[in-house]
Every structure is written in C-alpha cells, then in structure tokens.
mmCIF file of C-alpha atoms in Angstrom:
data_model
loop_
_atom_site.group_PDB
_atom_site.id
_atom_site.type_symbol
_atom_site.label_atom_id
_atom_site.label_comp_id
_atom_site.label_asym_id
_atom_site.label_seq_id
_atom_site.Cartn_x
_atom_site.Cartn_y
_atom_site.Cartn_z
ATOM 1 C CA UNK A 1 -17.578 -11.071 25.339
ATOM 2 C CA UNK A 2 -15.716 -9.818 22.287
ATOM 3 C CA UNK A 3 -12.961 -7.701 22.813
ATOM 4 C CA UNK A 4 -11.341 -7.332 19.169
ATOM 5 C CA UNK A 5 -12.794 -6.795 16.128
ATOM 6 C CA UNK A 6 -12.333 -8.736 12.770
ATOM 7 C CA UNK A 7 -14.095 -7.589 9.149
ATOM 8 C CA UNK A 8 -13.729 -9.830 6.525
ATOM 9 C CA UNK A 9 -15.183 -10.260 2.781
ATOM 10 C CA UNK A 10 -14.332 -10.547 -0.780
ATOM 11 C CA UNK A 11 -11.425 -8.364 -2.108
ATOM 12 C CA UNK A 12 -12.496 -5.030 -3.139
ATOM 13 C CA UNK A 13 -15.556 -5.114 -0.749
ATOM 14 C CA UNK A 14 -14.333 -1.754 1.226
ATOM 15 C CA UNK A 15 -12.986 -3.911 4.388
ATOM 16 C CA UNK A 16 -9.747 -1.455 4.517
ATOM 17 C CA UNK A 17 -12.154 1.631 3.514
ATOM 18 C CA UNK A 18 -13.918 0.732 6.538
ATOM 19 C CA UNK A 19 -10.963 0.288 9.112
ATOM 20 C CA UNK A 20 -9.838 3.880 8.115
ATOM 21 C CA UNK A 21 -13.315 5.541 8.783
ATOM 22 C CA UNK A 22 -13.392 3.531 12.173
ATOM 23 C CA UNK A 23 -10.097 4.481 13.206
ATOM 24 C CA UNK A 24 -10.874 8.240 12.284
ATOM 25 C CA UNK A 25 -14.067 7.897 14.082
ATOM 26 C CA UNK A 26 -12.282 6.747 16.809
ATOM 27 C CA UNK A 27 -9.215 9.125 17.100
ATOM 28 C CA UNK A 28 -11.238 11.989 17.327
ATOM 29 C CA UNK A 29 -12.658 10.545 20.135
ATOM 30 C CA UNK A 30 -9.999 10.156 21.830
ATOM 31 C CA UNK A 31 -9.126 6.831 21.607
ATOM 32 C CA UNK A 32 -4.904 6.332 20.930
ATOM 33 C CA UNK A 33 -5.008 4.154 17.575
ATOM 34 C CA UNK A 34 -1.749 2.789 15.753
ATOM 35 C CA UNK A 35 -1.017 0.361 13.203
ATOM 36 C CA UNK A 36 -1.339 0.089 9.213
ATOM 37 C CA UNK A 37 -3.054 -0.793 6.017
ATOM 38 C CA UNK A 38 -2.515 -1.971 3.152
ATOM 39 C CA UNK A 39 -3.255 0.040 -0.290
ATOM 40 C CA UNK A 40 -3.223 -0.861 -3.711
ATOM 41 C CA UNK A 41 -0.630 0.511 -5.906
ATOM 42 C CA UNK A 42 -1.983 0.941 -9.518
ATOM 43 C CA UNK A 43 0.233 1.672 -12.652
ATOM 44 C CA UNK A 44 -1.483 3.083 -15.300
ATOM 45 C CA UNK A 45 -5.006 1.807 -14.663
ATOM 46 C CA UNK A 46 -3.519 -1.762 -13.566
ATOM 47 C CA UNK A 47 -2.717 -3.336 -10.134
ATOM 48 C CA UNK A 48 0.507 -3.636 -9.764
ATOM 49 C CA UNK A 49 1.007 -4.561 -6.159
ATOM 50 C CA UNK A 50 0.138 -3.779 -2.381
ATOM 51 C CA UNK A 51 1.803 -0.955 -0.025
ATOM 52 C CA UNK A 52 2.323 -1.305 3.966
ATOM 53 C CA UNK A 53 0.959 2.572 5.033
ATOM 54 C CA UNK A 54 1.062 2.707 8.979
ATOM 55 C CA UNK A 55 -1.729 5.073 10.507
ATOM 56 C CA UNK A 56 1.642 7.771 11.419
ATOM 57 C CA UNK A 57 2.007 7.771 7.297
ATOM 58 C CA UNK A 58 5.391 5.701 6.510
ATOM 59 C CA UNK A 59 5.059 3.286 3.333
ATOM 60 C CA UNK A 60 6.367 1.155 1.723
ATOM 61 C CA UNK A 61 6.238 -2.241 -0.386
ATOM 62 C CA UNK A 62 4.322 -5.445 0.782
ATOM 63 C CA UNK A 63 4.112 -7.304 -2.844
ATOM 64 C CA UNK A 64 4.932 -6.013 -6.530
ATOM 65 C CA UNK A 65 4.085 -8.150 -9.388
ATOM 66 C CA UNK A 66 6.826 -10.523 -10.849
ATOM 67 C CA UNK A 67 9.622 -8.557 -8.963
ATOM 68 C CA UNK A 68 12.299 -10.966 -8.159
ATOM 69 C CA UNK A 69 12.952 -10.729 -4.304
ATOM 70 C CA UNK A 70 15.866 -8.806 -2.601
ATOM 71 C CA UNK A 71 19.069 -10.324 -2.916
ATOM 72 C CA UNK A 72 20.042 -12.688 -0.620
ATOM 73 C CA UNK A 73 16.232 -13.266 0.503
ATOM 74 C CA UNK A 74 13.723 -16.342 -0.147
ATOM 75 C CA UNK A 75 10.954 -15.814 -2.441
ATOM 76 C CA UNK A 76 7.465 -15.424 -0.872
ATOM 77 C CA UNK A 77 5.097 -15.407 -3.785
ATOM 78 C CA UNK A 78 1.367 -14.937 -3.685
ATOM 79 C CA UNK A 79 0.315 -15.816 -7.407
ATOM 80 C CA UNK A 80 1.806 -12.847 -9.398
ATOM 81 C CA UNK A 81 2.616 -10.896 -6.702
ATOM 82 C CA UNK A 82 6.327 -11.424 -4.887
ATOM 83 C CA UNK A 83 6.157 -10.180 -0.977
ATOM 84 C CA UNK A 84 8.886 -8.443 0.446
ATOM 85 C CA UNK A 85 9.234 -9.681 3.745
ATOM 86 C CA UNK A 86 11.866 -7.022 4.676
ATOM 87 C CA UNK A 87 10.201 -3.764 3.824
ATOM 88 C CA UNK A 88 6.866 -5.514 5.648
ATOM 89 C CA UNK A 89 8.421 -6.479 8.749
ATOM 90 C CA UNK A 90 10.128 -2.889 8.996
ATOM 91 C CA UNK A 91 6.975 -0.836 8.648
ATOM 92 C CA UNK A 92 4.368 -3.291 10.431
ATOM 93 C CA UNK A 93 6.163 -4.981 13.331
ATOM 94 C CA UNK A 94 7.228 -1.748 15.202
ATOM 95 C CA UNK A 95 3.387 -0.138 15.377
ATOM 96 C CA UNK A 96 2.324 -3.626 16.878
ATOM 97 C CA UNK A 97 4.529 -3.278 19.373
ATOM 98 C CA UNK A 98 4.575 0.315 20.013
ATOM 99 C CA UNK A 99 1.661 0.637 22.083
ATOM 100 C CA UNK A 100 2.225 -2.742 24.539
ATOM 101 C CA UNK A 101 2.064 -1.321 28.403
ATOM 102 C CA UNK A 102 2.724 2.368 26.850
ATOM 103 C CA UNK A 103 -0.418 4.456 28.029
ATOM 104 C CA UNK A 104 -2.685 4.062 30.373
ATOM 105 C CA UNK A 105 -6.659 2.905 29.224
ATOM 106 C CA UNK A 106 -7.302 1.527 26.330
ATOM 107 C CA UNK A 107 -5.586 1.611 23.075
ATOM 108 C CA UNK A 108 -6.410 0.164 19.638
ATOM 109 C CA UNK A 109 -3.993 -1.545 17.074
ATOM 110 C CA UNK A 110 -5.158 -1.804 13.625
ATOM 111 C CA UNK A 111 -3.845 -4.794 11.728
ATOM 112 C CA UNK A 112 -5.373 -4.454 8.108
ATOM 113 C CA UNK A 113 -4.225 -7.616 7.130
ATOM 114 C CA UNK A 114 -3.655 -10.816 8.350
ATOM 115 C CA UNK A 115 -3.570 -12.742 4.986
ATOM 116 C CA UNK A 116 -1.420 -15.135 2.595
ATOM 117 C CA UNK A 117 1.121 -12.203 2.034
ATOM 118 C CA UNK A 118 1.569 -11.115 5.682
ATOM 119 C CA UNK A 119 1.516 -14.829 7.233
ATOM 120 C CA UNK A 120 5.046 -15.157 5.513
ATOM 121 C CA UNK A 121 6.407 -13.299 8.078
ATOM 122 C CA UNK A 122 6.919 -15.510 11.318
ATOM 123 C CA UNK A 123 7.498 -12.604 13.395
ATOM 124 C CA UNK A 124 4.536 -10.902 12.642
ATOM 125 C CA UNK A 125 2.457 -14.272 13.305
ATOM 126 C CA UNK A 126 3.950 -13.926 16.987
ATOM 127 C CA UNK A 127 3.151 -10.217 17.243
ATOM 128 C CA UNK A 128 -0.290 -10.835 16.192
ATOM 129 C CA UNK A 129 -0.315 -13.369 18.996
ATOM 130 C CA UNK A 130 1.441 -10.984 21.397
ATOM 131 C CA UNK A 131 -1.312 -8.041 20.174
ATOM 132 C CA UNK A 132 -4.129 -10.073 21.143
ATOM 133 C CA UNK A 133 -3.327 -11.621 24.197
ATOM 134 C CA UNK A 134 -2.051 -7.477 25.608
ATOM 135 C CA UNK A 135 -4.360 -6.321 28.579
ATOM 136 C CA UNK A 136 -6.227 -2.713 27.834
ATOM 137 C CA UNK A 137 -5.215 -3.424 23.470
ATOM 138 C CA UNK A 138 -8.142 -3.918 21.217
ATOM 139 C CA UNK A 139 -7.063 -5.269 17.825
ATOM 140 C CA UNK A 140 -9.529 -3.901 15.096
ATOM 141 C CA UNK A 141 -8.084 -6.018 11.878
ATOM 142 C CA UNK A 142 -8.970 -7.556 8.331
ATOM 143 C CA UNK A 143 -9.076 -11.104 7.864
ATOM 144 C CA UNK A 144 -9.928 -12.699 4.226
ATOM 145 C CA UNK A 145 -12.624 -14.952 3.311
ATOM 146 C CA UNK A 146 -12.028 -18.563 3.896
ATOM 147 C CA UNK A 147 -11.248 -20.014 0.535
ATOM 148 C CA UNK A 148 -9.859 -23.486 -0.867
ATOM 149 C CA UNK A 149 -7.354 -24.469 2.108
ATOM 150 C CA UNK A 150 -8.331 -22.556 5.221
ATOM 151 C CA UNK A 151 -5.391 -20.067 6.524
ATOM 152 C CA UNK A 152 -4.413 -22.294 9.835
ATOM 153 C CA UNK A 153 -3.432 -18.674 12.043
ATOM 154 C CA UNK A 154 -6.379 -16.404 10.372
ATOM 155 C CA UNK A 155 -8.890 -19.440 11.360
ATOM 156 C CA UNK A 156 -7.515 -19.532 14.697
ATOM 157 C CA UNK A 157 -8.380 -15.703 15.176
ATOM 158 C CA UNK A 158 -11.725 -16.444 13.513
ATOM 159 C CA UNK A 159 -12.336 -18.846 16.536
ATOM 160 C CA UNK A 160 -11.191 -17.173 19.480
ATOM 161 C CA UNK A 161 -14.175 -16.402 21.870
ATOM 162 C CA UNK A 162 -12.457 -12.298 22.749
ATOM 163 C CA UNK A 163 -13.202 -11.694 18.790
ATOM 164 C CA UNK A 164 -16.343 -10.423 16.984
ATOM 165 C CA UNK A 165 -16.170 -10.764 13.178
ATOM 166 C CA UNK A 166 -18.235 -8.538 10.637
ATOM 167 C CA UNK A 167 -18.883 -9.943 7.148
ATOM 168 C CA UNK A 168 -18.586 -6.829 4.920
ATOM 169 C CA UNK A 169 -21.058 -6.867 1.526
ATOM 170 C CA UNK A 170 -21.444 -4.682 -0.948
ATOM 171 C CA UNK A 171 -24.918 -4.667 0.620
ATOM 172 C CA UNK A 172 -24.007 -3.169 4.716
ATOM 173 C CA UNK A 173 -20.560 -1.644 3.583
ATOM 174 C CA UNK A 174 -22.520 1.445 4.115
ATOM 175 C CA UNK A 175 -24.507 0.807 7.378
ATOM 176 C CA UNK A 176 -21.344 -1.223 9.718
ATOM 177 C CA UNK A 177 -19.346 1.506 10.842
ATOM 178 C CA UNK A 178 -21.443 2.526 13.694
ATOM 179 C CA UNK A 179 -21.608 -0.622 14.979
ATOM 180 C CA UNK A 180 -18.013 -1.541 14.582
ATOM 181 C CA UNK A 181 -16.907 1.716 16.342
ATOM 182 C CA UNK A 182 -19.109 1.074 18.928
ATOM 183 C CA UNK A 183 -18.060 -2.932 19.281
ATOM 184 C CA UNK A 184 -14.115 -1.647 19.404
ATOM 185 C CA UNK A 185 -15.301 1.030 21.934
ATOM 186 C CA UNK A 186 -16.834 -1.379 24.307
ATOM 187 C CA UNK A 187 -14.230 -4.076 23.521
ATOM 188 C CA UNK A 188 -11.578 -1.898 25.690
ATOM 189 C CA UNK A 189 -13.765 -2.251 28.835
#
C-alpha cells in the first residue's frame, strides 16, 4: 500500500499550487506538516529564477538566471538558471530532518521538488532517502515529468511500491485535492 504521495506534470500545471492547498487542508486537521516549496521569482513580468520557501516562511534562493555562483563554490547550472547549492541546503535540509522521531503519530514532510536543480545537492539526495524510509513520516512531494534522460533518484521514487503518484493536467488540477489529502491521510496508518 502507498504510504507517500508523489504529483507530477508539466511545469506550470499547478503541482506546487496543489501541495499548498493539501498541506493547508491538512494542518487544520491536525496533521503536523513541515517542509518547503519552491516559487517563482518574476522581475518585471519575466522569470527570473526559483525561491526555497519552507512551510514556517524562511526563503531564499534555489536558482537565478546567469548569476555566477558564490565564490569559492562549483557551478550547478540548469540551462539559464545557476543553483545555489548553499542557500538550498540551508533552508531545505533542516525541515527534512526536523520532524524524524520528534512527535508522536504521524507527521507529513513536504518536499516540493525533487528535480534537476535540487538533485545537485548530495545531501539532500540522502535526506530524501532518510525521509522516506522514517516510520510514522509521510512524504507528500513533486517530482517532474520524465523527459529525454530519465532522473536516476526521481525514477527510483517513481518505482518504489510505499509511493502513489498523481499525474496533474490542466484537466483534474481542479478535482485531485480530495483525493490526495485523503491518500496522505491514510498513508500515515
């Protein structure tokens, strides 16, 4: 039976739309949720890069376009946008581990993404791994489509038995949330 819960689907579908309803949904239920999103950051009309926002409210940078990296650092470049690693890891790393053994029932960790930019970092890869194996944590996450060469750690979540994956559309965008609040509700038990 599934016990996490994956959405994936073309950018711009409302995959990260629909992890925030969900995990409001589920907070006011009761249920303790951490983690973060991603957000676009837009400069006068135009995309200009990605923010790290953790469900407590802290941001900060994931990619900008053409920025160089931080001194000292190695580039991690997803076509115009440069990742930085640092600022990532800082934000996202502590909310996966915040909840392990913490409270007692279940908890939920949201994990919106697991993608090109994110998969730079080596020690988030492990605390994915770490996140999904913990007893009484249900990861609800993002995952992108499968395009060109296949994402070797984001295809290994897409095959695990424990996770159920919803294909978002412009088309059921609208109708999924009830049954992804109720899949991450039962996926605790």
């Amino acid at each position: 039976m599934a016990r996490h819960v994956f959405l994936t689907g073309p950018p711009g579908v409302g995959k990260t739309t629909l992890i925030q309803k969900a995990s409001e949904v589920l907070k006011s239920s009761g249920v303790p949720v951490d983690g973060f999103y991603t957000q676009e950051v837009r400069q006068g009309g135009r995309r200009i890069g990605f923010d790290v926002v953790t469900l407590s409210g802290l941001r900060g940078p994931l990619s900008r376009v053409g920025a160089g990296p931080p001194p000292g650092t190695r580039e991690c470049r997803v076509g115009q946008y440069v990742v930085d690693l640092a600022s990532f890891e800082q934000l996202a790393l502590p909310v996966l581990d915040a909840g392990a053994g913490s409270s007692p029932g279940p908890r939920v960790c949201v994990i919106d993404e697991v993608g090109k930019m994110e998969l730079f970092s080596q020690p988030f890869t492990r605390a994915v791994r770490q996140t999904l194996a913990a007893p009484g944590t249900v990861v609800l996450g993002t995952i992108p489509v499968p395009k060109g060469k296949p994402l070797a750690f984001v295809e290994e979540i897409r095959s695990r038995a424990d996770v159920q994956v919803f294909s978002v559309t412009k088309e059921n965008r609208n109708h999924l949330l009830p049954d992804i609040v109720r899949c991450v509700q039962s996926g605790g038990k």
